[in-house]
JSON list of C-alpha atoms and ligand atoms in Angstrom, two decimals:
[
{"chain": "A", "resi": 1, "resn": "MET", "atom": "CA", "xyz": [88.56, -54.72, 37.09]},
{"chain": "A", "resi": 2, "resn": "ALA", "atom": "CA", "xyz": [88.75, -51.12, 35.97]},
{"chain": "A", "resi": 3, "resn": "ARG", "atom": "CA", "xyz": [85.95, -48.90, 37.14]},
{"chain": "A", "resi": 4, "resn": "GLU", "atom": "CA", "xyz": [83.87, -48.08, 34.08]},
{"chain": "A", "resi": 5, "resn": "TYR", "atom": "CA", "xyz": [81.03, -45.99, 35.47]},
{"chain": "A", "resi": 6, "resn": "ALA", "atom": "CA", "xyz": [80.44, -43.45, 38.18]},
{"chain": "A", "resi": 7, "resn": "LYS", "atom": "CA", "xyz": [78.93, -45.20, 41.20]},
{"chain": "A", "resi": 8, "resn": "SER", "atom": "CA", "xyz": [75.38, -43.82, 40.85]},
{"chain": "A", "resi": 9, "resn": "LEU", "atom": "CA", "xyz": [75.36, -44.50, 37.13]},
{"chain": "A", "resi": 10, "resn": "ASP", "atom": "CA", "xyz": [76.44, -48.04, 37.88]},
{"chain": "A", "resi": 11, "resn": "ARG", "atom": "CA", "xyz": [73.59, -48.37, 40.37]},
{"chain": "A", "resi": 12, "resn": "LEU", "atom": "CA", "xyz": [71.04, -47.10, 37.86]},
{"chain": "A", "resi": 13, "resn": "ILE", "atom": "CA", "xyz": [72.25, -49.47, 35.14]},
{"chain": "A", "resi": 14, "resn": "ASN", "atom": "CA", "xyz": [72.07, -52.32, 37.63]},
{"chain": "A", "resi": 15, "resn": "GLU", "atom": "CA", "xyz": [68.44, -51.53, 38.46]},
{"chain": "A", "resi": 16, "resn": "PHE", "atom": "CA", "xyz": [67.41, -51.35, 34.80]},
{"chain": "A", "resi": 17, "resn": "GLN", "atom": "CA", "xyz": [69.16, -54.61, 34.08]},
{"chain": "A", "resi": 18, "resn": "LYS", "atom": "CA", "xyz": [66.86, -56.40, 36.52]},
{"chain": "A", "resi": 19, "resn": "MET", "atom": "CA", "xyz": [63.88, -55.57, 34.28]},
{"chain": "A", "resi": 20, "resn": "PRO", "atom": "CA", "xyz": [62.48, -58.15, 31.85]},
{"chain": "A", "resi": 21, "resn": "GLY", "atom": "CA", "xyz": [63.97, -57.98, 28.38]},
{"chain": "A", "resi": 22, "resn": "ILE", "atom": "CA", "xyz": [66.59, -55.42, 29.38]},
{"chain": "A", "resi": 23, "resn": "GLY", "atom": "CA", "xyz": [70.18, -56.46, 28.68]},
{"chain": "A", "resi": 24, "resn": "PRO", "atom": "CA", "xyz": [73.35, -54.51, 29.57]},
{"chain": "A", "resi": 25, "resn": "LYS", "atom": "CA", "xyz": [73.18, -52.37, 26.41]},
{"chain": "A", "resi": 26, "resn": "SER", "atom": "CA", "xyz": [69.54, -51.34, 26.88]},
{"chain": "A", "resi": 27, "resn": "ALA", "atom": "CA", "xyz": [70.18, -50.72, 30.57]},
{"chain": "A", "resi": 28, "resn": "GLN", "atom": "CA", "xyz": [73.00, -48.39, 29.68]},
{"chain": "A", "resi": 29, "resn": "ARG", "atom": "CA", "xyz": [70.85, -46.60, 27.10]},
{"chain": "A", "resi": 30, "resn": "LEU", "atom": "CA", "xyz": [68.05, -46.09, 29.64]},
{"chain": "A", "resi": 31, "resn": "ALA", "atom": "CA", "xyz": [70.50, -44.84, 32.25]},
{"chain": "A", "resi": 32, "resn": "PHE", "atom": "CA", "xyz": [71.89, -42.27, 29.83]},
{"chain": "A", "resi": 33, "resn": "TYR", "atom": "CA", "xyz": [68.34, -41.25, 28.97]},
{"chain": "A", "resi": 34, "resn": "ILE", "atom": "CA", "xyz": [67.77, -40.56, 32.67]},
{"chain": "A", "resi": 35, "resn": "MET", "atom": "CA", "xyz": [70.86, -38.35, 32.63]},
{"chain": "A", "resi": 36, "resn": "SER", "atom": "CA", "xyz": [69.32, -36.32, 29.81]},
{"chain": "A", "resi": 37, "resn": "ILE", "atom": "CA", "xyz": [66.05, -35.44, 31.56]},
{"chain": "A", "resi": 38, "resn": "THR", "atom": "CA", "xyz": [65.54, -32.59, 34.05]},
{"chain": "A", "resi": 39, "resn": "LEU", "atom": "CA", "xyz": [65.51, -33.12, 37.81]},
{"chain": "A", "resi": 40, "resn": "PRO", "atom": "CA", "xyz": [61.69, -32.55, 38.02]},
{"chain": "A", "resi": 41, "resn": "GLU", "atom": "CA", "xyz": [61.17, -35.07, 35.23]},
{"chain": "A", "resi": 42, "resn": "ALA", "atom": "CA", "xyz": [63.33, -37.57, 37.10]},
{"chain": "A", "resi": 43, "resn": "ALA", "atom": "CA", "xyz": [61.30, -36.93, 40.26]},
{"chain": "A", "resi": 44, "resn": "GLU", "atom": "CA", "xyz": [58.09, -37.48, 38.28]},
{"chain": "A", "resi": 45, "resn": "LEU", "atom": "CA", "xyz": [59.39, -40.82, 37.06]},
{"chain": "A", "resi": 46, "resn": "SER", "atom": "CA", "xyz": [60.52, -42.11, 40.44]},
{"chain": "A", "resi": 47, "resn": "ASP", "atom": "CA", "xyz": [57.22, -40.89, 41.89]},
{"chain": "A", "resi": 48, "resn": "ALA", "atom": "CA", "xyz": [55.22, -42.78, 39.25]},
{"chain": "A", "resi": 49, "resn": "ILE", "atom": "CA", "xyz": [57.12, -45.97, 40.09]},
{"chain": "A", "resi": 50, "resn": "LYS", "atom": "CA", "xyz": [56.56, -45.49, 43.81]},
{"chain": "A", "resi": 51, "resn": "GLU", "atom": "CA", "xyz": [52.85, -44.65, 43.42]},
{"chain": "A", "resi": 52, "resn": "ALA", "atom": "CA", "xyz": [52.19, -47.60, 41.10]},
{"chain": "A", "resi": 53, "resn": "ARG", "atom": "CA", "xyz": [53.93, -49.97, 43.47]},
{"chain": "A", "resi": 54, "resn": "GLU", "atom": "CA", "xyz": [52.03, -48.63, 46.48]},
{"chain": "A", "resi": 55, "resn": "LYS", "atom": "CA", "xyz": [48.55, -48.34, 44.98]},
{"chain": "A", "resi": 56, "resn": "LEU", "atom": "CA", "xyz": [48.25, -51.14, 42.44]},
{"chain": "A", "resi": 57, "resn": "LYS", "atom": "CA", "xyz": [47.19, -54.55, 43.65]},
{"chain": "A", "resi": 58, "resn": "PRO", "atom": "CA", "xyz": [45.33, -57.54, 42.25]},
{"chain": "A", "resi": 59, "resn": "CYS", "atom": "CA", "xyz": [41.52, -57.21, 42.12]},
{"chain": "A", "resi": 60, "resn": "SER", "atom": "CA", "xyz": [40.08, -59.49, 44.80]},
{"chain": "A", "resi": 61, "resn": "VAL", "atom": "CA", "xyz": [37.59, -60.91, 42.27]},
{"chain": "A", "resi": 62, "resn": "CYS", "atom": "CA", "xyz": [39.38, -61.30, 38.91]},
{"chain": "A", "resi": 63, "resn": "PHE", "atom": "CA", "xyz": [43.06, -60.61, 39.86]},
{"chain": "A", "resi": 64, "resn": "ASN", "atom": "CA", "xyz": [43.41, -57.87, 37.29]},
{"chain": "A", "resi": 65, "resn": "ILE", "atom": "CA", "xyz": [45.88, -55.18, 38.41]},
{"chain": "A", "resi": 66, "resn": "THR", "atom": "CA", "xyz": [43.88, -52.30, 39.85]},
{"chain": "A", "resi": 67, "resn": "ASP", "atom": "CA", "xyz": [43.93, -49.27, 42.15]},
{"chain": "A", "resi": 68, "resn": "ILE", "atom": "CA", "xyz": [40.28, -49.75, 43.11]},
{"chain": "A", "resi": 69, "resn": "ASP", "atom": "CA", "xyz": [38.80, -52.98, 44.44]},
{"chain": "A", "resi": 70, "resn": "PRO", "atom": "CA", "xyz": [36.82, -54.53, 42.82]},
{"chain": "A", "resi": 71, "resn": "CYS", "atom": "CA", "xyz": [38.42, -53.35, 39.56]},
{"chain": "A", "resi": 72, "resn": "PHE", "atom": "CA", "xyz": [36.58, -51.24, 36.94]},
{"chain": "A", "resi": 73, "resn": "VAL", "atom": "CA", "xyz": [35.43, -54.36, 35.07]},
{"chain": "A", "resi": 74, "resn": "CYS", "atom": "CA", "xyz": [34.19, -56.33, 38.07]},
{"chain": "A", "resi": 75, "resn": "GLY", "atom": "CA", "xyz": [32.52, -53.21, 39.45]},
{"chain": "A", "resi": 76, "resn": "ASP", "atom": "CA", "xyz": [30.63, -52.48, 36.21]},
{"chain": "A", "resi": 77, "resn": "LYS", "atom": "CA", "xyz": [27.16, -53.97, 36.57]},
{"chain": "A", "resi": 78, "resn": "MET", "atom": "CA", "xyz": [26.36, -53.13, 32.93]},
{"chain": "A", "resi": 79, "resn": "ARG", "atom": "CA", "xyz": [28.75, -55.84, 31.81]},
{"chain": "A", "resi": 80, "resn": "ASP", "atom": "CA", "xyz": [27.52, -59.33, 31.02]},
{"chain": "A", "resi": 81, "resn": "GLN", "atom": "CA", "xyz": [27.73, -61.16, 34.36]},
{"chain": "A", "resi": 82, "resn": "SER", "atom": "CA", "xyz": [27.15, -64.57, 32.74]},
{"chain": "A", "resi": 83, "resn": "VAL", "atom": "CA", "xyz": [30.42, -64.93, 30.86]},
{"chain": "A", "resi": 84, "resn": "ILE", "atom": "CA", "xyz": [34.03, -65.03, 32.06]},
{"chain": "A", "resi": 85, "resn": "CYS", "atom": "CA", "xyz": [37.08, -64.83, 29.83]},
{"chain": "A", "resi": 86, "resn": "VAL", "atom": "CA", "xyz": [40.08, -66.58, 31.37]},
{"chain": "A", "resi": 87, "resn": "VAL", "atom": "CA", "xyz": [43.44, -65.04, 30.54]},
{"chain": "A", "resi": 88, "resn": "SER", "atom": "CA", "xyz": [46.97, -65.67, 31.68]},
{"chain": "A", "resi": 89, "resn": "GLU", "atom": "CA", "xyz": [48.16, -62.14, 32.52]},
{"chain": "A", "resi": 90, "resn": "PRO", "atom": "CA", "xyz": [46.62, -58.69, 33.11]},
{"chain": "A", "resi": 91, "resn": "LYS", "atom": "CA", "xyz": [48.16, -57.49, 29.83]},
{"chain": "A", "resi": 92, "resn": "ASP", "atom": "CA", "xyz": [46.06, -60.05, 27.93]},
{"chain": "A", "resi": 93, "resn": "MET", "atom": "CA", "xyz": [42.95, -58.56, 29.48]},
{"chain": "A", "resi": 94, "resn": "ILE", "atom": "CA", "xyz": [44.02, -55.08, 28.38]},
{"chain": "A", "resi": 95, "resn": "ALA", "atom": "CA", "xyz": [44.55, -56.37, 24.82]},
{"chain": "A", "resi": 96, "resn": "ILE", "atom": "CA", "xyz": [41.06, -57.88, 24.75]},
{"chain": "A", "resi": 97, "resn": "GLU", "atom": "CA", "xyz": [39.49, -54.75, 26.25]},
{"chain": "A", "resi": 98, "resn": "LYS", "atom": "CA", "xyz": [41.06, -52.72, 23.42]},
{"chain": "A", "resi": 99, "resn": "THR", "atom": "CA", "xyz": [39.11, -54.71, 20.83]},
{"chain": "A", "resi": 100, "resn": "ARG", "atom": "CA", "xyz": [35.82, -53.61, 22.50]},
{"chain": "A", "resi": 101, "resn": "GLU", "atom": "CA", "xyz": [34.51, -56.95, 21.36]},
{"chain": "A", "resi": 102, "resn": "PHE", "atom": "CA", "xyz": [33.98, -58.48, 24.78]},
{"chain": "A", "resi": 103, "resn": "LYS", "atom": "CA", "xyz": [31.53, -57.17, 27.36]},
{"chain": "A", "resi": 104, "resn": "GLY", "atom": "CA", "xyz": [31.75, -59.88, 29.98]},
{"chain": "A", "resi": 105, "resn": "LEU", "atom": "CA", "xyz": [33.99, -60.48, 32.98]},
{"chain": "A", "resi": 106, "resn": "TYR", "atom": "CA", "xyz": [37.56, -61.74, 33.26]},
{"chain": "A", "resi": 107, "resn": "HIS", "atom": "CA", "xyz": [39.66, -64.03, 35.37]},
{"chain": "A", "resi": 108, "resn": "VAL", "atom": "CA", "xyz": [43.44, -63.61, 35.41]},
{"chain": "A", "resi": 109, "resn": "LEU", "atom": "CA", "xyz": [45.20, -66.90, 36.14]},
{"chain": "A", "resi": 110, "resn": "GLY", "atom": "CA", "xyz": [48.60, -65.39, 36.85]},
{"chain": "A", "resi": 111, "resn": "GLY", "atom": "CA", "xyz": [50.43, -67.60, 34.34]},
{"chain": "A", "resi": 112, "resn": "VAL", "atom": "CA", "xyz": [49.97, -70.88, 32.49]},
{"chain": "A", "resi": 113, "resn": "LEU", "atom": "CA", "xyz": [50.60, -74.45, 33.56]},
{"chain": "A", "resi": 114, "resn": "SER", "atom": "CA", "xyz": [54.28, -75.26, 33.16]},
{"chain": "A", "resi": 115, "resn": "PRO", "atom": "CA", "xyz": [55.31, -78.35, 35.12]},
{"chain": "A", "resi": 116, "resn": "LEU", "atom": "CA", "xyz": [58.94, -78.03, 33.99]},
{"chain": "A", "resi": 117, "resn": "ASN", "atom": "CA", "xyz": [59.11, -74.57, 35.53]},
{"chain": "A", "resi": 118, "resn": "GLY", "atom": "CA", "xyz": [57.31, -75.66, 38.68]},
{"chain": "A", "resi": 119, "resn": "VAL", "atom": "CA", "xyz": [53.99, -74.01, 37.76]},
{"chain": "A", "resi": 120, "resn": "GLY", "atom": "CA", "xyz": [51.21, -76.40, 38.75]},
{"chain": "A", "resi": 121, "resn": "PRO", "atom": "CA", "xyz": [47.46, -75.78, 39.11]},
{"chain": "A", "resi": 122, "resn": "GLU", "atom": "CA", "xyz": [47.88, -74.72, 42.74]},
{"chain": "A", "resi": 123, "resn": "THR", "atom": "CA", "xyz": [50.23, -71.88, 41.68]},
{"chain": "A", "resi": 124, "resn": "LEU", "atom": "CA", "xyz": [47.55, -70.39, 39.39]},
{"chain": "A", "resi": 125, "resn": "ARG", "atom": "CA", "xyz": [44.25, -68.82, 40.52]},
{"chain": "A", "resi": 126, "resn": "ILE", "atom": "CA", "xyz": [42.24, -71.87, 39.52]},
{"chain": "A", "resi": 127, "resn": "LYS", "atom": "CA", "xyz": [40.69, -72.46, 42.94]},
{"chain": "A", "resi": 128, "resn": "GLU", "atom": "CA", "xyz": [39.48, -68.85, 42.88]},
{"chain": "A", "resi": 129, "resn": "LEU", "atom": "CA", "xyz": [38.01, -69.40, 39.41]},
{"chain": "A", "resi": 130, "resn": "LEU", "atom": "CA", "xyz": [36.11, -72.47, 40.58]},
{"chain": "A", "resi": 131, "resn": "ASN", "atom": "CA", "xyz": [34.72, -70.46, 43.48]},
{"chain": "A", "resi": 132, "resn": "ARG", "atom": "CA", "xyz": [33.38, -67.87, 41.04]},
{"chain": "A", "resi": 133, "resn": "LEU", "atom": "CA", "xyz": [31.71, -70.59, 38.96]},
{"chain": "A", "resi": 134, "resn": "ARG", "atom": "CA", "xyz": [29.92, -72.13, 41.92]},
{"chain": "A", "resi": 135, "resn": "ASP", "atom": "CA", "xyz": [27.03, -69.68, 42.26]},
{"chain": "A", "resi": 136, "resn": "GLY", "atom": "CA", "xyz": [25.57, -70.78, 38.90]},
{"chain": "A", "resi": 137, "resn": "GLN", "atom": "CA", "xyz": [25.52, -67.30, 37.38]},
{"chain": "A", "resi": 138, "resn": "ILE", "atom": "CA", "xyz": [28.21, -68.07, 34.81]},
{"chain": "A", "resi": 139, "resn": "LYS", "atom": "CA", "xyz": [26.89, -69.65, 31.59]},
{"chain": "A", "resi": 140, "resn": "GLU", "atom": "CA", "xyz": [30.01, -69.46, 29.41]},
{"chain": "A", "resi": 141, "resn": "LEU", "atom": "CA", "xyz": [33.72, -69.61, 30.07]},
{"chain": "A", "resi": 142, "resn": "ILE", "atom": "CA", "xyz": [35.93, -68.34, 27.25]},
{"chain": "A", "resi": 143, "resn": "ILE", "atom": "CA", "xyz": [39.50, -69.60, 27.48]},
{"chain": "A", "resi": 144, "resn": "GLY", "atom": "CA", "xyz": [41.82, -66.91, 26.18]},
{"chain": "A", "resi": 145, "resn": "THR", "atom": "CA", "xyz": [45.23, -68.36, 27.01]},
{"chain": "A", "resi": 146, "resn": "ASN", "atom": "CA", "xyz": [47.83, -67.99, 24.27]},
{"chain": "A", "resi": 147, "resn": "PRO", "atom": "CA", "xyz": [48.16, -70.66, 21.56]},
{"chain": "A", "resi": 148, "resn": "THR", "atom": "CA", "xyz": [51.47, -71.93, 22.96]},
{"chain": "A", "resi": 149, "resn": "THR", "atom": "CA", "xyz": [52.01, -75.50, 24.18]},
{"chain": "A", "resi": 150, "resn": "GLU", "atom": "CA", "xyz": [51.58, -74.34, 27.76]},
{"chain": "A", "resi": 151, "resn": "GLY", "atom": "CA", "xyz": [48.56, -72.17, 26.92]},
{"chain": "A", "resi": 152, "resn": "GLU", "atom": "CA", "xyz": [46.90, -75.14, 25.19]},
{"chain": "A", "resi": 153, "resn": "ALA", "atom": "CA", "xyz": [47.72, -77.47, 28.09]},
{"chain": "A", "resi": 154, "resn": "THR", "atom": "CA", "xyz": [46.16, -74.96, 30.47]},
{"chain": "A", "resi": 155, "resn": "ALA", "atom": "CA", "xyz": [43.04, -74.74, 28.28]},
{"chain": "A", "resi": 156, "resn": "MET", "atom": "CA", "xyz": [42.77, -78.53, 28.27]},
{"chain": "A", "resi": 157, "resn": "TYR", "atom": "CA", "xyz": [43.23, -78.77, 32.01]},
{"chain": "A", "resi": 158, "resn": "LEU", "atom": "CA", "xyz": [40.54, -76.15, 32.66]},
{"chain": "A", "resi": 159, "resn": "THR", "atom": "CA", "xyz": [38.15, -77.83, 30.23]},
{"chain": "A", "resi": 160, "resn": "LYS", "atom": "CA", "xyz": [38.47, -81.19, 31.98]},
{"chain": "A", "resi": 161, "resn": "LEU", "atom": "CA", "xyz": [37.99, -79.56, 35.34]},
{"chain": "A", "resi": 162, "resn": "ILE", "atom": "CA", "xyz": [35.06, -77.28, 34.51]},
{"chain": "A", "resi": 163, "resn": "LYS", "atom": "CA", "xyz": [33.10, -79.14, 31.82]},
{"chain": "A", "resi": 164, "resn": "PRO", "atom": "CA", "xyz": [31.45, -81.43, 34.44]},
{"chain": "A", "resi": 165, "resn": "LEU", "atom": "CA", "xyz": [29.93, -78.29, 36.03]},
{"chain": "A", "resi": 166, "resn": "GLY", "atom": "CA", "xyz": [27.73, -77.93, 32.94]},
{"chain": "A", "resi": 167, "resn": "ILE", "atom": "CA", "xyz": [29.20, -74.60, 31.87]},
{"chain": "A", "resi": 168, "resn": "LYS", "atom": "CA", "xyz": [29.72, -73.92, 28.15]},
{"chain": "A", "resi": 169, "resn": "ILE", "atom": "CA", "xyz": [33.45, -73.69, 27.45]},
{"chain": "A", "resi": 170, "resn": "THR", "atom": "CA", "xyz": [34.82, -71.95, 24.37]},
{"chain": "A", "resi": 171, "resn": "ARG", "atom": "CA", "xyz": [38.33, -71.22, 23.14]},
{"chain": "A", "resi": 172, "resn": "ILE", "atom": "CA", "xyz": [39.19, -68.11, 21.17]},
{"chain": "A", "resi": 173, "resn": "ALA", "atom": "CA", "xyz": [40.34, -68.98, 17.65]},
{"chain": "A", "resi": 174, "resn": "SER", "atom": "CA", "xyz": [43.97, -70.06, 17.78]},
{"chain": "A", "resi": 175, "resn": "GLY", "atom": "CA", "xyz": [47.01, -68.69, 16.03]},
{"chain": "A", "resi": 176, "resn": "LEU", "atom": "CA", "xyz": [47.15, -65.34, 17.73]},
{"chain": "A", "resi": 177, "resn": "PRO", "atom": "CA", "xyz": [49.25, -64.64, 20.79]},
{"chain": "A", "resi": 178, "resn": "ILE", "atom": "CA", "xyz": [47.40, -61.99, 22.77]},
{"chain": "A", "resi": 179, "resn": "GLY", "atom": "CA", "xyz": [48.84, -59.37, 25.05]},
{"chain": "A", "resi": 180, "resn": "SER", "atom": "CA", "xyz": [51.95, -58.69, 23.03]},
{"chain": "A", "resi": 181, "resn": "ASP", "atom": "CA", "xyz": [52.52, -55.15, 21.77]},
{"chain": "A", "resi": 182, "resn": "MET", "atom": "CA", "xyz": [49.52, -54.94, 19.57]},
{"chain": "A", "resi": 183, "resn": "ASP", "atom": "CA", "xyz": [48.86, -52.46, 16.83]},
{"chain": "A", "resi": 184, "resn": "TYR", "atom": "CA", "xyz": [45.43, -51.72, 15.42]},
{"chain": "A", "resi": 185, "resn": "ALA", "atom": "CA", "xyz": [45.58, -54.56, 12.85]},
{"chain": "A", "resi": 186, "resn": "ASP", "atom": "CA", "xyz": [46.28, -57.04, 15.64]},
{"chain": "A", "resi": 187, "resn": "GLU", "atom": "CA", "xyz": [43.29, -55.73, 17.56]},
{"chain": "A", "resi": 188, "resn": "MET", "atom": "CA", "xyz": [41.11, -56.47, 14.54]},
{"chain": "A", "resi": 189, "resn": "THR", "atom": "CA", "xyz": [42.55, -59.99, 14.33]},
{"chain": "A", "resi": 190, "resn": "LEU", "atom": "CA", "xyz": [41.97, -60.52, 18.03]},
{"chain": "A", "resi": 191, "resn": "ALA", "atom": "CA", "xyz": [38.41, -59.27, 17.69]},
{"chain": "A", "resi": 192, "resn": "ARG", "atom": "CA", "xyz": [37.83, -61.80, 14.91]},
{"chain": "A", "resi": 193, "resn": "ALA", "atom": "CA", "xyz": [39.47, -64.55, 17.00]},
{"chain": "A", "resi": 194, "resn": "PHE", "atom": "CA", "xyz": [36.93, -63.71, 19.66]},
{"chain": "A", "resi": 195, "resn": "GLU", "atom": "CA", "xyz": [33.99, -63.91, 17.30]},
{"chain": "A", "resi": 196, "resn": "GLY", "atom": "CA", "xyz": [35.33, -67.16, 15.85]},
{"chain": "A", "resi": 197, "resn": "ARG", "atom": "CA", "xyz": [35.68, -68.89, 19.19]},
{"chain": "A", "resi": 198, "resn": "ARG", "atom": "CA", "xyz": [34.81, -72.58, 19.17]},
{"chain": "A", "resi": 199, "resn": "GLU", "atom": "CA", "xyz": [33.21, -74.73, 21.80]},
{"chain": "A", "resi": 200, "resn": "LEU", "atom": "CA", "xyz": [35.44, -77.26, 23.58]},
{"chain": "B", "resi": 1, "resn": "ZN", "atom": "ZN1", "xyz": [38.27, -57.40, 38.83]}
]
């Protein structure tokens, strides 16, 4: 095969191509973008990647991505300590925080149940969630998984598991996938979905 790229360009394209949603064309575009920035800017970028990777870790309470432990939400005693919103990924939590509608705590599952992909209850942070529910402080659990088949299955599984504990379980109004790239209008819709949550 003919050599198409300089070796370091090839390496850079390869690295970008490992990222989610980045195909060969986007990887090439990003690599050429890197070639267009200054050396200090490039150093800033590689530094940001290194620092994020070194400093960010899951919160030991809610599993949000954080550089302080517990994270800013778990550490905020002004927040409502009697309600937990369960989400699939940290980005869902960020989306909900942006609405400013919710003042309680979170629990990040780290995915949704997906037996076909080998994701069972033991893969998710369900055991950790149950541990948080044991001290009796939590009065309501809001299930904020996405309205996909897997998100619904996860909501159902959690309901069956937790309902016997006597905790009120609600589901945010369906129809809205959270955590995607949301503009302001979507934030409003998500805020309404929160207000319109129904009891399971
Ligand atoms: Zn936390």
